[in-house]
Amino acid sequence: MPTDQQLPVAVVGAGPIGLTTALGLAHYGVPFVLLEEDAVLSSDTKAGTTLTRTLEIWDRYGAVEGILAAALRIDEIGDIDRATNTPRASVQLAELVNDTQFPFVINLPQQTMEPILEAALSGGTLLKQHKLESFEVLDDRVVLTVSTVDGLQQIEASHLLACDGGKSKVRDALGATVSGETLPERYMLIDVVVDLDVSNARDYPYLAYFSDRSEWMVLIRQPNCWRFLFPLAEGAEQPGEEDMLVKVKQFIGEVDRIELLGSVVYNVHHRVADHWSAERKVFLMGDAAHLITPMWALGLNTGALDASNLPWRLAWVLRGWADPSLLDGYEQEQRPVAINGSGEMAEAARKYMSHQRGAVTAAGSDWATAYTRTLLGVRLDVDGEGDWSMVMTSAEPPAVRAGDRAPDLALQGPRGRQTIHGLCRESFVALYFTDVRRRPAVPLNDSPALKHYAVSRWDAPLDSGLRDRSLFDPGSIATNRYGVPAETVVLVRPDGHIAAVAPMADGVAEELYTGITGRPVPREGL
């Protein structure tokens, strides 16, 4: 376990991914120092929509309640043909009620989101006006040279996590090559105050994509304003305030009052670094590792997947619960998701919006579309065999497989209602889909790293000896959703992804755990 003498993990960059990464380290009890070169967090008009998978990550890290209190929750993603102003098939997120505790997405601007994430931080230090100048990787630590208002300082860390954005100094120092493209067009975000609910009622979904061959637009209802995203043609100058408002009214029509709050123009990329780590000490995350066209909210939310994957691995290694080789799985799993998953999906979505060839095709059903668009359909390459996916193509929920995100259903446990993701919040969890009436052999919960629970539509009798590690599944809802045969164990990782699916047998969960971590299961007090 971490000690007072343990060096902190250094996180560079206090944007959403750096903050989320620091929250993850704090959740697992890993000391950290978060370095931000500016005196304040971002005040720019940036990212607006957060997807379901990111909400699950913030929930695990203890930050989701503050986020939801400030955000606008949305259960429908609209798709409107601009030429005819008629809706196409919208994405109905209520289809996900048996998959997640958050069957919706949220709209919340980044400048509001970041202070909420900062307020949730504990167990580490956030240092503003601390700019990384250089670093040196040693055998047992990383030494950072940082410029501050008081001059140069050195900070020693066990690891360095680079969340320092698309112009990452850490990535350059690693000699990582960035490949891909920067699009000739740029995107423009405009925030306006306008009443589209009462005096100028439009009844648009609060997140809607207006597709058009000549000029598409995304409409995003923020908690206190409306946001519009549209492309600027190659070489076009940034429009003035009046022209911006004219542009907005070309989509929404005339209104009685409209006021510009702010705007920003930015370049659009689909670029990925050729390697994300060095010597198991330095790791690239978020935009430092991948710059993704921000369609379908796949930019920030893909970075959140990085911040979900790496912190638990670092915790296991620093505690001595895993061999350092466990850290290799981060790049193995996340890099293909960024290159061929989110990046290509976002680019295909952009083409769909402008009616170009190469557009996305529909998933297998309303449920599959909702599952894909919320990033619940991400299956990671946990076995190193190239078996991963971003898109759910089955019309109905299929049986779970290794690498899938574990569906998060509520069950009745020893202390009342418990969710599957709640059970694996701090450890691996082995779920034994079985019949507790037959007194199955479910190991005792004597390890902080691996917990065991029977899942059964029969509640465990008090004299069964299983009451403390049994989950009552009324109507077999969770059992049917997981879709595995009877007498099967499903091993779920701390990040909510399924590590393995195997027939029940003595010691099988511990064998699977050891195969993944390279270490035996630790016992309480060790």
Coordinates of C-alpha atoms in Angstrom, one line a residue:
M1 CA 0.0 0.0 0.0
P2 CA 1.1 3.6 -0.5
T3 CA 3.2 5.1 2.3
D4 CA 4.1 8.6 3.3
Q5 CA 7.6 8.0 1.7
Q6 CA 6.1 7.1 -1.7
L7 CA 6.9 9.6 -4.4
P8 CA 3.9 11.2 -6.0
V9 CA 2.8 10.7 -9.6
A10 CA 3.3 13.9 -11.5
V11 CA 0.4 14.9 -13.8
V12 CA 1.2 17.8 -16.2
G13 CA -1.8 19.8 -17.4
A14 CA -4.9 20.6 -15.4
G15 CA -7.5 20.4 -18.2
P16 CA -10.4 17.9 -18.0
I17 CA -8.1 14.9 -18.6
G18 CA -5.4 15.9 -16.2
L19 CA -8.1 16.7 -13.5
T20 CA -9.8 13.4 -14.2
T21 CA -6.5 11.5 -14.0
A22 CA -5.7 13.2 -10.7
L23 CA -9.1 12.2 -9.4
G24 CA -8.4 8.6 -10.4
L25 CA -5.1 8.6 -8.6
A26 CA -6.7 10.1 -5.5
H27 CA -9.5 7.5 -5.6
Y28 CA -6.9 4.6 -5.5
G29 CA -4.9 6.3 -2.8
V30 CA -1.9 7.2 -5.0
P31 CA -0.3 10.6 -4.1
F32 CA 0.0 13.0 -7.0
V33 CA 1.1 16.5 -7.9
L34 CA -0.9 18.2 -10.7
L35 CA 1.0 20.9 -12.5
E36 CA -0.7 23.7 -14.4
E37 CA 1.3 26.4 -16.1
D38 CA -1.5 29.0 -16.0
A39 CA -2.6 30.9 -13.0
V40 CA -6.3 29.9 -13.5
L41 CA -8.1 27.0 -15.1
S42 CA -9.5 27.4 -18.7
S43 CA -12.0 30.1 -19.4
D44 CA -12.3 29.4 -23.1
T45 CA -15.4 28.3 -24.8
K46 CA -14.7 24.6 -25.2
A47 CA -16.2 21.1 -25.0
G48 CA -19.9 21.0 -24.4
T49 CA -21.2 17.4 -24.2
T50 CA -20.1 14.6 -21.9
L51 CA -21.1 11.1 -22.7
T52 CA -22.4 8.3 -20.5
R53 CA -19.1 6.5 -20.2
T54 CA -17.4 9.6 -18.9
L55 CA -20.1 10.0 -16.3
E56 CA -19.5 6.5 -15.1
I57 CA -15.8 7.3 -14.8
W58 CA -16.5 10.5 -12.8
D59 CA -18.9 8.5 -10.6
R60 CA -16.2 6.0 -9.8
Y61 CA -13.9 8.8 -8.9
G62 CA -16.4 10.6 -6.7
A63 CA -17.0 13.7 -8.9
V64 CA -20.3 13.0 -10.7
E65 CA -22.7 14.5 -8.2
G66 CA -21.2 18.0 -8.5
I67 CA -21.1 17.7 -12.3
L68 CA -24.8 16.6 -12.6
A69 CA -25.9 19.4 -10.3
A70 CA -24.5 22.0 -12.7
A71 CA -25.3 20.2 -16.0
L72 CA -28.2 19.7 -18.4
R73 CA -29.2 16.1 -18.7
I74 CA -30.4 14.9 -22.1
D75 CA -32.1 11.6 -23.1
E76 CA -32.3 12.3 -26.9
I77 CA -29.7 13.2 -29.5
G78 CA -31.5 14.8 -32.5
D79 CA -30.6 14.4 -36.2
I80 CA -32.2 17.0 -38.4
D81 CA -32.0 17.5 -42.2
R82 CA -31.4 21.2 -42.6
A83 CA -32.8 21.5 -46.1
T84 CA -36.2 20.2 -45.1
N85 CA -36.0 21.0 -41.4
T86 CA -37.3 17.5 -40.7
P87 CA -36.0 15.2 -38.1
R88 CA -34.3 11.9 -39.0
A89 CA -34.1 9.1 -36.6
S90 CA -33.0 10.5 -33.2
V91 CA -30.9 8.6 -30.7
Q92 CA -33.1 7.6 -27.7
L93 CA -30.9 7.1 -24.7
A94 CA -33.6 5.6 -22.5
E95 CA -32.9 2.4 -24.4
L96 CA -29.9 2.1 -22.0
V97 CA -31.9 1.7 -18.7
N98 CA -30.7 -1.9 -18.2
D99 CA -27.0 -1.0 -19.1
T100 CA -26.0 2.0 -17.0
Q101 CA -27.0 4.1 -14.0
F102 CA -26.7 7.1 -16.4
P103 CA -29.0 6.6 -19.4
F104 CA -28.4 10.1 -20.7
V105 CA -25.6 12.5 -21.7
I106 CA -25.0 15.9 -20.3
N107 CA -24.2 19.4 -21.7
L108 CA -21.8 21.4 -19.6
P109 CA -19.2 23.9 -20.8
Q110 CA -15.6 23.1 -20.0
Q111 CA -15.0 26.4 -18.2
T112 CA -17.8 25.3 -15.7
M113 CA -16.7 21.6 -15.6
E114 CA -13.1 22.2 -14.6
P115 CA -13.7 24.0 -11.3
I116 CA -16.1 21.2 -10.3
L117 CA -13.5 18.6 -11.0
E118 CA -10.9 20.7 -9.1
A119 CA -13.2 21.0 -6.1
A120 CA -13.5 17.2 -5.9
L121 CA -9.7 16.7 -5.7
S122 CA -8.2 15.3 -2.5
G123 CA -5.1 13.4 -1.6
G124 CA -2.7 15.4 -3.7
T125 CA -1.5 18.8 -4.7
L126 CA -2.5 21.1 -7.5
L127 CA 0.2 23.6 -8.3
K128 CA -0.7 26.5 -10.7
Q129 CA 1.8 28.7 -12.4
H130 CA 4.1 25.6 -12.6
K131 CA 5.4 25.0 -16.1
L132 CA 7.3 21.9 -17.0
E133 CA 10.6 22.8 -18.7
S134 CA 12.2 19.4 -18.9
F135 CA 12.4 16.0 -17.2
E136 CA 14.9 13.1 -16.7
V137 CA 13.9 9.4 -16.4
L138 CA 16.0 7.6 -13.8
D139 CA 15.8 3.9 -12.7
D140 CA 13.4 4.6 -9.8
R141 CA 11.9 8.0 -10.5
V142 CA 11.4 10.9 -12.9
V143 CA 12.9 14.2 -12.1
L144 CA 11.0 17.3 -13.4
T145 CA 12.4 20.7 -13.8
V146 CA 9.6 23.2 -13.4
S147 CA 9.5 27.0 -13.8
T148 CA 7.5 28.9 -11.1
V149 CA 7.0 32.5 -10.0
D150 CA 9.9 31.8 -7.6
G151 CA 12.3 30.4 -10.3
L152 CA 13.2 26.9 -11.4
Q153 CA 12.4 24.0 -9.1
Q154 CA 12.9 20.3 -9.2
I155 CA 10.1 17.8 -8.4
E156 CA 10.7 14.1 -8.0
A157 CA 7.9 11.7 -9.0
S158 CA 7.4 8.0 -9.4
H159 CA 5.8 8.5 -12.9
L160 CA 5.0 11.3 -15.3
L161 CA 1.6 11.5 -16.9
A162 CA 1.4 14.0 -19.8
C163 CA -2.0 15.6 -20.1
D164 CA -0.4 18.7 -21.6
G165 CA -2.5 18.9 -24.8
G166 CA -2.0 18.9 -28.5
K167 CA 1.3 20.8 -28.3
S168 CA 2.7 18.4 -25.6
K169 CA 6.2 19.2 -24.5
V170 CA 6.5 15.7 -23.0
R171 CA 5.5 14.1 -26.3
D172 CA 8.2 16.1 -28.1
A173 CA 10.8 15.1 -25.5
L174 CA 9.9 11.4 -26.0
G175 CA 10.5 11.8 -29.7
A176 CA 7.0 10.5 -30.5
T177 CA 5.9 11.0 -34.1
V178 CA 2.4 12.3 -34.7
S179 CA 0.7 11.1 -37.8
G180 CA -2.6 11.9 -39.3
E181 CA -4.1 15.1 -40.8
T182 CA -5.3 18.6 -39.9
L183 CA -8.4 19.5 -41.8
P184 CA -8.4 22.5 -44.1
E185 CA -11.6 23.8 -42.5
R186 CA -11.8 25.1 -38.9
Y187 CA -14.7 24.9 -36.5
M188 CA -16.4 27.8 -34.7
L189 CA -18.2 27.7 -31.4
I190 CA -20.7 30.4 -30.6
D191 CA -22.5 30.8 -27.3
V192 CA -25.7 33.0 -27.4
V193 CA -28.5 34.0 -25.1
V194 CA -31.8 33.3 -26.9
D195 CA -35.1 31.9 -25.9
L196 CA -36.0 28.9 -27.9
D197 CA -38.2 27.4 -25.2
V198 CA -41.0 29.9 -24.7
S199 CA -41.2 33.1 -26.8
N200 CA -39.5 31.5 -29.8
A201 CA -40.3 27.9 -29.1
R202 CA -38.5 25.5 -31.5
D203 CA -38.8 22.2 -29.6
Y204 CA -35.4 21.1 -30.9
P205 CA -33.7 18.3 -28.9
Y206 CA -31.2 19.9 -26.5
L207 CA -28.5 18.2 -28.5
A208 CA -29.2 18.2 -32.2
Y209 CA -27.1 17.7 -35.4
F210 CA -28.3 19.7 -38.5
S211 CA -26.8 17.9 -41.5
D212 CA -26.5 19.8 -44.8
R213 CA -24.3 19.4 -47.9
S214 CA -23.3 23.0 -48.0
E215 CA -23.1 23.9 -44.3
W216 CA -23.9 21.7 -41.2
M217 CA -24.4 22.8 -37.6
V218 CA -24.6 21.3 -34.2
L219 CA -27.0 22.9 -31.6
I220 CA -26.2 22.3 -28.0
R221 CA -28.4 23.6 -25.2
Q222 CA -26.1 24.5 -22.3
P223 CA -27.5 25.1 -18.8
N224 CA -27.6 28.8 -19.2
C225 CA -27.3 29.5 -23.0
W226 CA -27.4 27.9 -26.4
R227 CA -24.2 26.8 -28.2
F228 CA -23.8 26.5 -32.0
L229 CA -20.9 24.7 -33.7
F230 CA -20.3 25.0 -37.5
P231 CA -17.4 24.8 -39.9
L232 CA -15.5 27.7 -41.4
A233 CA -14.5 27.2 -45.0
E234 CA -10.8 26.9 -45.8
G235 CA -9.2 30.4 -45.8
A236 CA -12.3 32.1 -44.4
E237 CA -11.8 34.9 -41.9
Q238 CA -13.5 34.7 -38.5
P239 CA -16.9 36.5 -38.8
G240 CA -17.7 39.5 -36.8
E241 CA -20.3 39.6 -34.1
E242 CA -23.2 40.6 -36.3
D243 CA -22.3 38.0 -38.9
M244 CA -22.2 35.3 -36.2
L245 CA -25.7 36.1 -35.2
V246 CA -26.9 36.2 -38.8
K247 CA -25.3 32.7 -39.2
V248 CA -27.2 31.4 -36.1
K249 CA -30.5 32.8 -37.4
Q250 CA -30.0 31.1 -40.8
F251 CA -30.5 27.9 -38.8
I252 CA -33.0 28.7 -36.2
G253 CA -35.0 31.5 -37.9
E254 CA -35.8 35.0 -36.6
V255 CA -36.1 35.5 -32.9
D256 CA -37.2 38.4 -30.7
R257 CA -33.9 38.7 -28.9
I258 CA -30.4 37.2 -29.3
E259 CA -27.1 38.2 -27.6
L260 CA -23.6 36.9 -28.2
L261 CA -21.8 35.6 -25.1
G262 CA -18.6 34.3 -26.6
S263 CA -17.0 32.5 -29.5
V264 CA -13.8 30.6 -30.4
V265 CA -12.3 29.2 -33.6
Y266 CA -10.0 26.2 -33.6
N267 CA -8.3 23.8 -35.9
V268 CA -9.5 20.3 -36.4
H269 CA -7.3 17.3 -36.3
H270 CA -7.2 13.5 -36.6
R271 CA -3.7 12.8 -35.4
V272 CA -2.2 10.2 -33.1
A273 CA 1.2 9.7 -31.5
D274 CA 3.1 6.6 -32.7
H275 CA 4.0 5.6 -29.1
W276 CA 2.5 6.7 -25.8
S277 CA 5.0 5.7 -23.1
A278 CA 8.6 5.4 -22.2
E279 CA 10.3 3.0 -19.8
R280 CA 7.0 2.4 -18.0
K281 CA 7.6 5.8 -16.3
V282 CA 6.2 8.4 -18.7
F283 CA 2.8 8.2 -20.4
L284 CA 0.9 10.3 -22.9
M285 CA -2.8 10.9 -22.3
G286 CA -5.7 12.8 -23.9
D287 CA -4.7 15.3 -26.6
A288 CA -1.0 14.7 -25.9
A289 CA -1.6 11.2 -27.3
H290 CA -4.4 11.8 -29.8
L291 CA -6.1 14.8 -31.4
I292 CA -9.6 13.8 -32.6
T293 CA -12.2 15.6 -34.7
P294 CA -14.7 16.8 -32.0
M295 CA -17.8 15.3 -33.7
W296 CA -20.2 13.3 -31.6
A297 CA -18.3 14.6 -28.5
L298 CA -15.5 12.1 -29.2
G299 CA -12.6 14.4 -28.3
L300 CA -12.7 14.9 -24.5
N301 CA -14.6 11.7 -24.0
T302 CA -11.9 9.6 -25.6
G303 CA -9.4 11.2 -23.3
A304 CA -11.5 10.3 -20.4
L305 CA -11.1 6.6 -21.4
D306 CA -7.3 7.1 -21.0
A307 CA -7.9 8.6 -17.5
S308 CA -10.0 5.5 -16.7
N309 CA -7.5 2.9 -17.9
L310 CA -4.2 4.1 -16.4
P311 CA -4.7 5.1 -12.7
W312 CA -5.8 1.7 -11.4
R313 CA -2.8 0.1 -13.2
L314 CA -0.4 2.5 -11.5
A315 CA -2.1 1.9 -8.1
W316 CA -1.7 -1.9 -8.5
V317 CA 2.0 -1.6 -9.4
L318 CA 2.8 0.9 -6.7
R319 CA 1.1 -1.3 -4.1
G320 CA 3.0 -4.3 -5.2
W321 CA -0.1 -6.0 -6.3
A322 CA 1.0 -6.3 -10.0
D323 CA 4.1 -6.6 -12.0
P324 CA 5.2 -3.4 -13.8
S325 CA 4.3 -5.1 -17.1
L326 CA 0.6 -4.4 -16.2
L327 CA 1.3 -0.8 -17.3
D328 CA 1.9 -2.0 -20.9
G329 CA -1.8 -2.7 -21.3
Y330 CA -2.6 1.0 -21.2
E331 CA -1.2 1.7 -24.7
Q332 CA -2.1 -1.7 -26.0
E333 CA -5.8 -1.1 -25.2
Q334 CA -6.2 2.7 -25.7
R335 CA -4.2 3.4 -28.8
P336 CA -6.3 1.4 -31.3
V337 CA -9.4 3.0 -29.8
A338 CA -8.1 6.4 -30.5
I339 CA -6.6 5.7 -34.0
N340 CA -9.2 3.4 -35.6
G341 CA -12.1 3.9 -33.1
S342 CA -12.9 7.4 -32.0
G343 CA -10.8 9.1 -34.6
E344 CA -12.3 7.3 -37.6
M345 CA -15.8 7.4 -36.1
A346 CA -15.6 11.2 -35.6
E347 CA -14.3 11.7 -39.1
A348 CA -17.1 9.5 -40.5
A349 CA -19.6 11.5 -38.5
R350 CA -18.3 14.7 -39.9
K351 CA -18.8 13.4 -43.5
Y352 CA -22.3 12.2 -42.5
M353 CA -23.1 15.8 -41.4
S354 CA -22.0 17.2 -44.8
H355 CA -23.5 14.4 -46.9
Q356 CA -20.0 13.2 -48.0
R357 CA -19.0 9.7 -49.0
G358 CA -17.5 7.6 -46.2
A359 CA -20.2 8.6 -43.7
V360 CA -21.1 6.4 -40.7
T361 CA -23.6 3.7 -41.2
A362 CA -26.4 3.0 -38.7
A363 CA -25.9 0.5 -36.0
G364 CA -28.0 -2.6 -35.6
S365 CA -31.0 -1.1 -33.7
D366 CA -32.1 1.8 -31.6
W367 CA -30.4 0.2 -28.6
A368 CA -27.2 -0.5 -30.5
T369 CA -27.1 3.1 -31.8
A370 CA -27.5 4.5 -28.3
Y371 CA -24.9 2.1 -26.9
T372 CA -22.4 3.2 -29.5
R373 CA -23.0 6.9 -29.3
T374 CA -22.5 7.0 -25.5
L375 CA -19.2 5.1 -25.7
L376 CA -20.7 2.1 -23.8
G377 CA -19.8 0.0 -26.8
V378 CA -16.1 0.3 -26.3
R379 CA -14.5 -3.2 -26.1
L380 CA -10.8 -3.1 -25.2
D381 CA -8.1 -5.5 -26.4
V382 CA -7.5 -7.0 -23.0
D383 CA -5.8 -10.1 -24.4
G384 CA -3.4 -8.5 -26.8
E385 CA -5.0 -10.2 -29.8
G386 CA -6.3 -7.2 -31.6
D387 CA -9.9 -7.9 -30.6
W388 CA -11.5 -4.6 -29.8
S389 CA -14.4 -2.5 -31.0
M390 CA -16.1 0.9 -30.8
V391 CA -19.4 0.0 -32.4
M392 CA -22.2 -2.2 -31.2
T393 CA -23.7 -4.0 -34.2
S394 CA -26.0 -6.5 -32.6
A395 CA -29.6 -5.6 -32.6
E396 CA -30.0 -7.0 -29.1
P397 CA -27.6 -7.0 -26.2
P398 CA -25.2 -9.9 -26.8
A399 CA -23.5 -12.1 -24.2
V400 CA -20.6 -10.2 -22.6
R401 CA -17.0 -10.9 -23.7
A402 CA -13.6 -10.1 -22.4
G403 CA -12.8 -6.5 -23.0
D404 CA -16.4 -5.3 -22.9
R405 CA -17.5 -2.6 -20.5
A406 CA -19.4 -4.5 -17.9
P407 CA -23.1 -3.6 -18.0
D408 CA -24.0 -1.8 -14.8
L409 CA -27.1 -3.1 -13.2
A410 CA -28.5 -2.8 -9.7
L411 CA -28.6 -5.9 -7.5
Q412 CA -29.6 -6.5 -3.9
G413 CA -26.5 -7.3 -1.8
P414 CA -25.7 -7.9 1.9
R415 CA -26.2 -4.2 2.6
G416 CA -29.1 -3.4 0.2
R417 CA -29.0 -2.1 -3.3
Q418 CA -25.6 -2.3 -5.0
T419 CA -24.5 -1.7 -8.5
I420 CA -22.0 -3.8 -10.4
H421 CA -19.7 -0.8 -11.0
G422 CA -20.0 0.1 -7.4
L423 CA -18.8 -3.3 -6.4
C424 CA -15.6 -3.0 -8.5
R425 CA -15.0 0.6 -7.7
E426 CA -11.8 -0.3 -5.8
S427 CA -10.9 -3.9 -6.7
F428 CA -11.3 -6.7 -9.2
V429 CA -14.7 -8.4 -8.7
A430 CA -15.5 -12.0 -9.7
L431 CA -19.2 -12.5 -10.4
Y432 CA -20.4 -16.1 -10.2
F433 CA -23.6 -16.6 -12.2
T434 CA -25.0 -19.6 -10.3
D435 CA -27.8 -20.9 -8.2
V436 CA -27.2 -20.2 -4.5
R437 CA -29.7 -22.9 -3.4
R438 CA -27.1 -25.4 -4.4
R439 CA -24.4 -23.9 -2.1
P440 CA -21.8 -23.1 -4.8
A441 CA -18.2 -22.8 -3.8
V442 CA -17.7 -19.0 -3.7
P443 CA -14.4 -18.0 -2.1
L444 CA -14.3 -15.8 1.0
N445 CA -13.6 -12.1 0.5
D446 CA -10.2 -12.0 2.2
S447 CA -8.3 -9.8 -0.3
P448 CA -8.5 -6.0 -0.9
A449 CA -7.6 -6.6 -4.6
L450 CA -10.2 -9.3 -5.5
K451 CA -13.8 -9.7 -4.3
H452 CA -16.2 -12.6 -5.0
Y453 CA -20.0 -12.5 -5.3
A454 CA -22.6 -15.1 -6.4
V455 CA -25.3 -13.7 -8.7
S456 CA -28.6 -15.6 -8.4
R457 CA -32.3 -15.0 -8.7
W458 CA -32.6 -16.9 -5.4
D459 CA -31.7 -14.9 -2.3
A460 CA -29.1 -16.7 -0.2
P461 CA -30.7 -18.2 3.0
L462 CA -29.1 -17.1 6.3
D463 CA -27.9 -20.6 6.9
S464 CA -26.3 -21.0 3.5
G465 CA -22.9 -19.5 4.5
L466 CA -23.2 -17.3 1.4
R467 CA -25.2 -14.4 2.6
D468 CA -22.2 -12.0 2.9
R469 CA -21.1 -12.6 -0.7
S470 CA -24.3 -13.1 -2.6
L471 CA -26.2 -10.7 -4.9
F472 CA -29.9 -11.2 -5.3
D473 CA -31.0 -10.8 -9.0
P474 CA -34.8 -10.5 -9.0
G475 CA -36.2 -11.8 -12.3
S476 CA -32.7 -12.7 -13.5
I477 CA -32.4 -9.2 -15.1
A478 CA -28.6 -9.0 -14.6
T479 CA -28.1 -12.7 -15.4
N480 CA -30.0 -12.3 -18.7
R481 CA -28.2 -9.1 -19.6
Y482 CA -24.8 -10.7 -19.1
G483 CA -26.0 -13.7 -21.2
V484 CA -23.4 -16.1 -20.0
P485 CA -24.1 -19.8 -19.3
A486 CA -25.0 -21.0 -15.8
E487 CA -22.0 -21.7 -13.6
T488 CA -19.8 -19.0 -15.3
V489 CA -17.5 -16.6 -13.6
V490 CA -17.1 -13.1 -15.0
L491 CA -14.0 -11.2 -13.8
V492 CA -14.5 -7.4 -13.8
R493 CA -11.6 -5.0 -13.5
P494 CA -11.5 -1.9 -11.4
D495 CA -12.2 0.3 -14.5
G496 CA -15.4 -1.6 -15.1
H497 CA -14.2 -3.6 -18.1
I498 CA -14.5 -7.4 -18.2
A499 CA -11.1 -9.1 -17.8
A500 CA -12.2 -12.6 -18.5
V501 CA -15.2 -15.0 -18.8
A502 CA -14.6 -18.6 -17.7
P503 CA -16.5 -21.7 -16.4
M504 CA -16.7 -21.9 -12.6
A505 CA -14.0 -24.0 -11.0
D506 CA -12.0 -24.0 -7.8
G507 CA -9.6 -21.1 -7.8
V508 CA -10.4 -19.9 -11.3
A509 CA -10.9 -16.3 -10.4
E510 CA -7.5 -16.1 -8.6
E511 CA -5.8 -17.8 -11.5
L512 CA -7.2 -15.3 -13.9
Y513 CA -6.2 -12.4 -11.6
T514 CA -2.6 -13.7 -11.4
G515 CA -2.5 -14.2 -15.1
I516 CA -3.4 -10.5 -15.6
T517 CA -1.4 -8.9 -12.9
G518 CA 1.6 -11.2 -12.8
R519 CA 1.3 -11.4 -9.0
P520 CA -0.7 -13.7 -6.6
V521 CA -3.8 -12.3 -5.0
P522 CA -2.8 -10.2 -1.9
R523 CA -4.5 -11.0 1.4
E524 CA -5.9 -8.7 4.0
G525 CA -3.2 -7.0 6.0
L526 CA -0.4 -7.7 3.5

